[in-house]
Amino acid sequence: MVQKRRSIHATGPTGQNMNFRGSSINEGRGDAKGTRPTTAPTSIREVLTMMVLYICKKAIFYDTNLKVALYLGSLFLVSLIGDFMPYPRTYFARSDNLFNQYFVKIGWFWTMILTIPYSLLTSYVVCCGDAKRVVKHHIIRIGIATACWYVWTTLFNVIESSFGRCTDKRFVTKSSCLKAGFLWNGFDISGHAFILIYSSLVLIEEARTIVNWESIKEHLRNEEHNRATADSTNARNPLSNLKDDEFARLNFLYTRYTPLIRLLFVAMTVLQILWDVMLVATMLYFHKMIEKVISGIIAILMWFFTYRFWYASAVLPDPVGKGLFIYQREKARPEPIPMRRNPSVVINPATGKPMPRFMGMPLYTGRQDASMSNGPNPEPGPSRF
């Protein structure tokens, strides 16, 4: 009679099979081998969350280089058309519209109120709770971005006040001119275009820590198994170099803060889309073309210098997502497809002589290949086919 095969997994006190076999009292830690742990069943809530995150990633991580080109091209073309042929007036053409009053005019506030906690939490997790490293290597990026915003917006106001003129010559300052009810004509570099473009690019760059964020959960599970079984045959984990206390803090912080990090990321995506919509409204209805193009160029140069040049170098601060372990790796680029067919005869690297092939396989055996290196006129050997 055929008997039921016993499970190779150990059975716990409740009668359920365990994912991997732990060490017993009589077994040494090094002898406790087992299968790798499997992922837990995914709930409907988790599936819906992953769907929302996927859509947000597609929206906010649209090719940044292409987006920068679209910013510059649209600032020039759309604004130039609007200077000669005004667009039809809409709700967004009013300077007192809801979005302009409560979002754009305090745009940097909204950018920081989401970016600061998001960057703080994500860097705190990848730095395994090292607060000093978080401040020194990550939060300083937000301080640099804020300094760039303040310096350039202040400089824009100084240029407008210094080189402008009031419609009534009795008033020589911008504040007195506007207070008297007259208009101040000056070179008004668009602070709104600068804030909207620079805020969008900062949001995009700081949000990149969410890329491969879910892989940390798998690394934690595998590394916990490796440390419990002390199985040196398993492949090394990105968390292998962490100390026990660092690994424990990472496990706790990742589980605790991941839901909040996801929520902040979704909010950042919505805000970045809003900035793009308001940028289009600025292109259509406000400022002259040259004023918007100059502010856009300055915003893009600030983003490129800091995030693509400064932070990418070995100088502080660290680039986004860098911590005590590496969980983000660039995908290897596929090899280009040759435009022409490979020749049927290739050069043998061992002998430097032609080696005939048929359908990718050598025509001669290794014995004949070896004889080819012994003399200039080897005798032909039998074909494999």
Coordinates of C-alpha atoms in Angstrom, one line a residue:
M1 CA 0.0 0.0 0.0
V2 CA 1.3 3.4 -1.0
Q3 CA 1.9 5.6 2.0
K4 CA 1.5 9.4 2.0
R5 CA 4.8 11.1 1.6
R6 CA 5.9 13.2 4.5
S7 CA 6.6 16.8 4.1
I8 CA 10.3 17.8 4.1
H9 CA 9.4 20.9 6.1
A10 CA 9.4 21.0 9.8
T11 CA 6.0 21.2 11.5
G12 CA 5.3 23.9 14.0
P13 CA 3.4 23.6 17.3
T14 CA 0.1 24.5 15.6
G15 CA 0.5 21.8 13.0
Q16 CA 1.3 24.2 10.1
N17 CA 4.4 23.7 7.9
M18 CA 7.0 26.3 8.4
N19 CA 8.6 28.2 5.4
F20 CA 12.1 27.1 6.5
R21 CA 13.5 24.8 9.1
G22 CA 14.9 26.6 12.1
S23 CA 17.7 25.4 14.4
S24 CA 16.8 23.1 17.3
I25 CA 18.4 22.8 20.6
N26 CA 20.5 19.8 19.6
E27 CA 21.5 21.2 16.3
G28 CA 24.3 23.7 15.9
R29 CA 23.5 27.0 14.2
G30 CA 25.7 26.2 11.2
D31 CA 23.9 22.8 10.7
A32 CA 20.4 24.4 10.4
K33 CA 19.8 24.2 6.7
G34 CA 16.5 24.9 5.1
T35 CA 14.6 26.1 2.0
R36 CA 14.5 29.8 1.3
P37 CA 11.4 31.6 2.7
T38 CA 8.5 32.3 0.4
T39 CA 6.5 35.5 0.0
A40 CA 3.4 36.0 2.0
P41 CA 0.0 35.9 0.2
T42 CA -0.9 39.3 -1.3
S43 CA -4.1 40.8 -0.1
I44 CA -6.6 42.7 -2.2
R45 CA -5.6 45.9 -0.4
E46 CA -2.0 45.4 -1.3
V47 CA -2.8 44.8 -4.9
L48 CA -4.8 48.0 -5.2
T49 CA -2.0 49.9 -3.4
M50 CA 0.6 48.5 -5.9
M51 CA -1.7 49.6 -8.8
V52 CA -2.0 53.1 -7.5
L53 CA 1.8 53.3 -7.0
Y54 CA 2.4 52.0 -10.5
I55 CA 0.3 54.7 -12.0
C56 CA 1.9 57.4 -9.9
K57 CA 5.4 56.1 -10.9
K58 CA 4.5 56.2 -14.6
A59 CA 3.2 59.8 -14.2
I60 CA 6.0 61.4 -12.1
F61 CA 8.9 59.4 -13.5
Y62 CA 8.2 60.3 -17.1
D63 CA 11.5 60.7 -19.0
T64 CA 13.0 63.7 -17.2
N65 CA 15.3 64.8 -20.0
L66 CA 12.4 64.8 -22.4
K67 CA 10.3 66.7 -19.9
V68 CA 13.0 69.4 -19.5
A69 CA 13.1 69.7 -23.3
L70 CA 9.2 70.1 -23.3
Y71 CA 9.5 72.8 -20.6
L72 CA 11.9 74.9 -22.7
G73 CA 10.2 74.3 -26.0
S74 CA 6.7 75.1 -24.6
L75 CA 8.0 78.2 -22.8
F76 CA 9.3 79.5 -26.0
L77 CA 6.7 78.5 -28.6
V78 CA 3.4 78.8 -26.5
S79 CA 4.5 82.0 -25.0
L80 CA 5.6 83.5 -28.3
I81 CA 2.2 82.7 -29.9
G82 CA 0.5 84.3 -26.9
D83 CA 2.5 87.5 -27.2
F84 CA 1.1 88.1 -30.7
M85 CA -2.3 86.3 -30.6
P86 CA -3.8 86.3 -27.1
Y87 CA -5.5 83.0 -26.2
P88 CA -9.2 82.8 -25.2
R89 CA -9.7 83.9 -21.6
T90 CA -10.6 81.2 -19.1
Y91 CA -10.8 80.8 -15.4
F92 CA -7.0 80.3 -15.2
A93 CA -6.4 83.7 -16.9
R94 CA -7.6 85.4 -13.7
S95 CA -4.7 86.2 -11.3
D96 CA -7.1 85.7 -8.4
N97 CA -8.1 82.1 -9.3
L98 CA -8.1 79.6 -6.6
F99 CA -5.1 77.6 -7.7
N100 CA -3.0 80.7 -8.2
Q101 CA -3.9 82.3 -4.9
Y102 CA -3.6 79.3 -2.6
F103 CA -1.0 77.1 -4.4
V104 CA 1.2 78.9 -6.9
K105 CA 1.9 82.0 -4.9
I106 CA 3.1 79.8 -2.0
G107 CA 4.3 77.0 -4.2
W108 CA 7.5 76.4 -2.4
F109 CA 5.6 75.9 0.9
W110 CA 3.5 73.1 -0.7
T111 CA 6.6 71.6 -2.2
M112 CA 8.5 71.5 1.1
I113 CA 5.6 70.4 3.2
L114 CA 5.6 67.1 1.2
T115 CA 9.2 66.8 0.2
I116 CA 10.8 67.3 3.7
P117 CA 8.9 64.5 5.5
Y118 CA 9.2 62.2 2.6
S119 CA 12.9 62.6 2.2
L120 CA 13.3 62.5 6.0
L121 CA 11.5 59.2 6.3
T122 CA 13.0 57.4 3.3
S123 CA 16.6 58.5 4.2
Y124 CA 16.0 57.5 7.8
V125 CA 15.0 54.0 6.7
V126 CA 17.9 53.5 4.2
C127 CA 20.3 54.9 6.8
C128 CA 19.0 52.3 9.3
G129 CA 18.0 55.0 11.8
D130 CA 21.3 57.0 11.8
A131 CA 19.9 60.5 12.3
K132 CA 23.3 62.2 11.9
R133 CA 23.9 60.6 8.6
V134 CA 20.3 61.6 7.5
V135 CA 20.9 65.3 8.3
K136 CA 24.5 65.4 6.9
H137 CA 24.0 63.4 3.7
H138 CA 20.3 63.9 2.7
I139 CA 18.3 66.7 4.4
I140 CA 21.0 69.2 3.4
R141 CA 19.7 68.7 -0.2
I142 CA 16.5 70.3 0.8
G143 CA 18.4 73.2 2.4
I144 CA 20.3 73.8 -0.8
A145 CA 17.2 73.7 -2.9
T146 CA 15.5 76.2 -0.6
A147 CA 18.6 78.5 -0.8
C148 CA 18.4 78.4 -4.6
W149 CA 14.7 79.3 -4.6
Y150 CA 15.2 82.2 -2.2
V151 CA 18.2 83.7 -3.9
W152 CA 16.8 83.7 -7.4
T153 CA 13.3 84.9 -6.5
T154 CA 14.8 87.7 -4.5
L155 CA 17.1 88.6 -7.4
F156 CA 14.1 88.7 -9.8
N157 CA 12.4 91.2 -7.6
V158 CA 15.5 93.3 -7.3
I159 CA 15.9 93.4 -11.1
E160 CA 12.3 94.5 -11.6
S161 CA 12.5 97.2 -9.0
S162 CA 15.8 98.6 -10.1
F163 CA 15.2 98.7 -13.8
G164 CA 11.5 99.5 -13.9
R165 CA 9.6 102.8 -14.2
C166 CA 6.2 103.9 -12.9
T167 CA 3.5 105.2 -15.3
D168 CA 3.4 108.3 -13.2
K169 CA 6.9 109.8 -13.0
R170 CA 6.3 111.3 -9.5
F171 CA 6.8 107.8 -8.0
V172 CA 10.3 106.3 -8.3
T173 CA 9.8 103.1 -6.3
K174 CA 7.7 100.1 -7.1
S175 CA 5.9 100.0 -3.7
S176 CA 4.9 103.7 -3.8
C177 CA 3.8 103.4 -7.4
L178 CA 1.6 100.4 -6.8
K179 CA 0.2 101.9 -3.6
A180 CA -0.9 105.0 -5.5
G181 CA -2.8 102.8 -8.0
F182 CA -0.4 103.2 -11.0
L183 CA 1.4 100.5 -13.0
W184 CA 5.1 99.6 -12.7
N185 CA 6.7 98.7 -16.0
G186 CA 9.9 96.7 -15.6
F187 CA 11.6 93.5 -16.7
D188 CA 9.6 91.1 -14.6
I189 CA 11.4 87.7 -14.8
S190 CA 8.6 85.2 -14.2
G191 CA 9.0 84.0 -10.6
H192 CA 6.0 81.7 -11.1
A193 CA 7.6 79.9 -14.0
F194 CA 10.8 79.4 -12.0
I195 CA 9.0 78.1 -9.0
L196 CA 6.8 75.7 -10.9
I197 CA 9.6 74.2 -13.0
Y198 CA 12.1 74.0 -10.2
S199 CA 9.6 72.6 -7.7
S200 CA 8.5 69.9 -10.3
L201 CA 12.1 68.8 -10.9
V202 CA 12.9 68.7 -7.1
L203 CA 9.8 66.6 -6.5
I204 CA 10.8 64.2 -9.3
E205 CA 14.3 63.8 -8.0
E206 CA 13.5 63.4 -4.3
A207 CA 10.7 60.9 -5.1
R208 CA 13.2 58.5 -6.8
T209 CA 13.8 56.7 -3.5
I210 CA 10.5 54.9 -4.1
V211 CA 12.0 53.1 -7.1
N212 CA 12.7 49.4 -6.1
W213 CA 11.4 50.3 -2.6
E214 CA 9.4 47.1 -2.4
S215 CA 12.5 45.0 -3.0
I216 CA 13.7 45.9 0.5
K217 CA 11.0 43.7 1.9
E218 CA 12.3 40.7 0.0
H219 CA 15.9 41.5 1.0
L220 CA 14.8 41.6 4.7
R221 CA 13.1 38.3 4.4
N222 CA 16.0 36.6 2.7
E223 CA 18.6 38.1 5.0
E224 CA 16.6 37.1 8.1
H225 CA 16.6 33.5 6.7
N226 CA 20.3 33.6 6.0
R227 CA 21.1 34.8 9.5
A228 CA 18.8 32.4 11.2
T229 CA 20.3 29.4 9.3
A230 CA 23.8 30.7 8.9
D231 CA 23.9 29.1 5.5
S232 CA 26.9 30.4 3.7
T233 CA 25.9 28.7 0.4
N234 CA 23.1 31.2 -0.2
A235 CA 23.7 34.2 -2.5
R236 CA 24.9 37.3 -0.8
N237 CA 22.2 39.8 0.1
P238 CA 22.5 43.6 -0.2
L239 CA 21.9 43.6 3.6
S240 CA 24.6 41.2 4.4
N241 CA 27.1 43.9 5.5
L242 CA 24.7 45.4 8.0
K243 CA 25.3 44.7 11.7
D244 CA 22.7 42.9 13.7
D245 CA 21.4 46.1 15.4
E246 CA 21.3 48.0 12.0
F247 CA 19.4 45.1 10.5
A248 CA 16.9 45.1 13.3
R249 CA 16.4 48.8 13.1
L250 CA 15.9 48.6 9.3
N251 CA 13.3 45.8 9.7
F252 CA 11.4 47.9 12.2
L253 CA 11.6 51.2 10.4
Y254 CA 10.7 49.8 7.0
T255 CA 7.6 48.1 8.3
R256 CA 6.5 51.1 10.3
Y257 CA 7.0 53.9 7.8
T258 CA 6.4 52.3 4.4
P259 CA 2.6 53.1 4.5
L260 CA 3.2 56.7 5.2
I261 CA 6.0 56.9 2.6
R262 CA 3.6 55.5 0.0
L263 CA 0.9 58.1 1.0
L264 CA 3.4 61.0 0.7
F265 CA 4.6 59.7 -2.7
V266 CA 1.1 59.7 -4.1
A267 CA 0.6 63.3 -2.7
M268 CA 3.9 64.4 -4.3
T269 CA 2.7 63.0 -7.7
V270 CA -0.6 64.9 -7.5
L271 CA 1.3 68.1 -6.6
Q272 CA 3.7 67.6 -9.5
I273 CA 0.9 67.2 -11.9
L274 CA -0.8 70.4 -10.5
W275 CA 2.5 72.3 -11.0
D276 CA 2.6 71.2 -14.7
V277 CA -1.1 72.3 -15.2
M278 CA -0.4 75.7 -13.6
L279 CA 2.8 76.1 -15.7
V280 CA 0.7 75.8 -18.8
A281 CA -1.6 78.5 -17.5
T282 CA 1.4 80.7 -16.9
M283 CA 2.6 80.1 -20.4
L284 CA -0.8 81.1 -21.8
Y285 CA -1.7 84.1 -19.8
F286 CA 1.1 85.7 -17.8
H287 CA 4.4 87.4 -18.5
K288 CA 6.2 87.8 -21.8
M289 CA 8.0 85.1 -23.6
I290 CA 11.5 86.3 -22.8
E291 CA 10.7 86.6 -19.1
K292 CA 9.4 83.1 -18.9
V293 CA 12.2 81.5 -21.0
I294 CA 14.9 83.1 -18.8
S295 CA 13.3 81.9 -15.6
G296 CA 12.9 78.4 -17.0
I297 CA 16.5 78.2 -18.1
I298 CA 17.7 79.3 -14.6
A299 CA 15.5 76.7 -13.0
I300 CA 16.7 73.9 -15.2
L301 CA 20.3 75.0 -14.8
M302 CA 19.9 74.9 -11.0
W303 CA 18.4 71.4 -11.1
F304 CA 21.1 70.1 -13.5
F305 CA 24.0 71.5 -11.5
T306 CA 22.8 70.2 -8.1
Y307 CA 21.1 66.8 -8.9
R308 CA 22.9 65.7 -12.0
F309 CA 26.4 67.1 -11.3
W310 CA 27.0 68.1 -7.7
Y311 CA 25.2 65.2 -5.9
A312 CA 26.4 62.6 -8.4
S313 CA 30.0 63.4 -7.5
A314 CA 31.8 62.1 -4.4
V315 CA 31.2 65.4 -2.6
L316 CA 28.5 65.8 0.1
P317 CA 25.5 65.5 0.1
D318 CA 24.8 62.0 -1.0
P319 CA 22.5 61.3 -4.1
V320 CA 18.9 60.4 -3.5
G321 CA 18.4 56.8 -2.3
K322 CA 22.0 56.2 -1.0
G323 CA 22.3 54.7 2.4
L324 CA 24.0 51.9 4.3
F325 CA 23.0 49.4 1.6
I326 CA 22.2 49.5 -2.1
Y327 CA 18.7 48.5 -3.2
Q328 CA 18.6 50.4 -6.5
R329 CA 20.6 49.1 -9.4
E330 CA 20.6 50.4 -12.9
K331 CA 19.2 47.9 -15.5
A332 CA 21.8 46.6 -17.9
R333 CA 21.3 47.9 -21.4
P334 CA 20.6 45.2 -24.0
E335 CA 23.3 44.7 -26.6
P336 CA 22.4 46.4 -29.9
I337 CA 21.0 44.1 -32.6
P338 CA 23.5 43.9 -35.5
M339 CA 22.3 45.5 -38.7
R340 CA 24.0 42.8 -40.9
R341 CA 24.2 39.1 -40.6
N342 CA 27.2 37.6 -38.9
P343 CA 29.7 36.1 -41.3
S344 CA 29.9 32.3 -41.5
V345 CA 33.7 32.5 -40.9
V346 CA 35.0 34.2 -37.8
I347 CA 38.5 34.5 -36.3
N348 CA 39.6 32.0 -33.7
P349 CA 40.9 34.1 -30.8
A350 CA 43.3 31.3 -29.8
T351 CA 45.1 31.0 -33.2
G352 CA 44.2 34.3 -34.9
K353 CA 43.1 32.3 -38.0
P354 CA 39.7 31.9 -39.7
M355 CA 37.5 29.3 -38.1
P356 CA 34.6 28.1 -40.3
R357 CA 31.2 27.9 -38.7
F358 CA 27.8 26.6 -39.8
M359 CA 24.7 27.8 -38.0
G360 CA 26.8 29.1 -35.2
M361 CA 28.7 25.8 -34.6
P362 CA 32.3 25.2 -35.5
L363 CA 32.8 22.8 -38.4
Y364 CA 35.9 21.1 -36.9
T365 CA 36.3 19.3 -33.6
G366 CA 38.6 20.6 -30.8
R367 CA 41.2 18.1 -32.0
Q368 CA 41.4 19.7 -35.4
D369 CA 41.3 23.2 -33.9
A370 CA 44.3 22.2 -31.9
S371 CA 46.1 20.9 -35.0
M372 CA 45.4 24.2 -36.8
S373 CA 47.7 25.9 -34.3
N374 CA 50.5 23.5 -34.9
G375 CA 51.2 24.3 -38.5
P376 CA 50.3 26.7 -41.3
N377 CA 48.8 23.9 -43.5
P378 CA 46.7 21.6 -41.3
E379 CA 44.9 18.7 -42.8
P380 CA 41.1 19.1 -42.9
G381 CA 39.3 17.1 -40.4
P382 CA 35.9 15.4 -40.6
S383 CA 32.8 17.6 -40.3
R384 CA 30.5 17.4 -37.4
F385 CA 27.5 17.3 -39.7

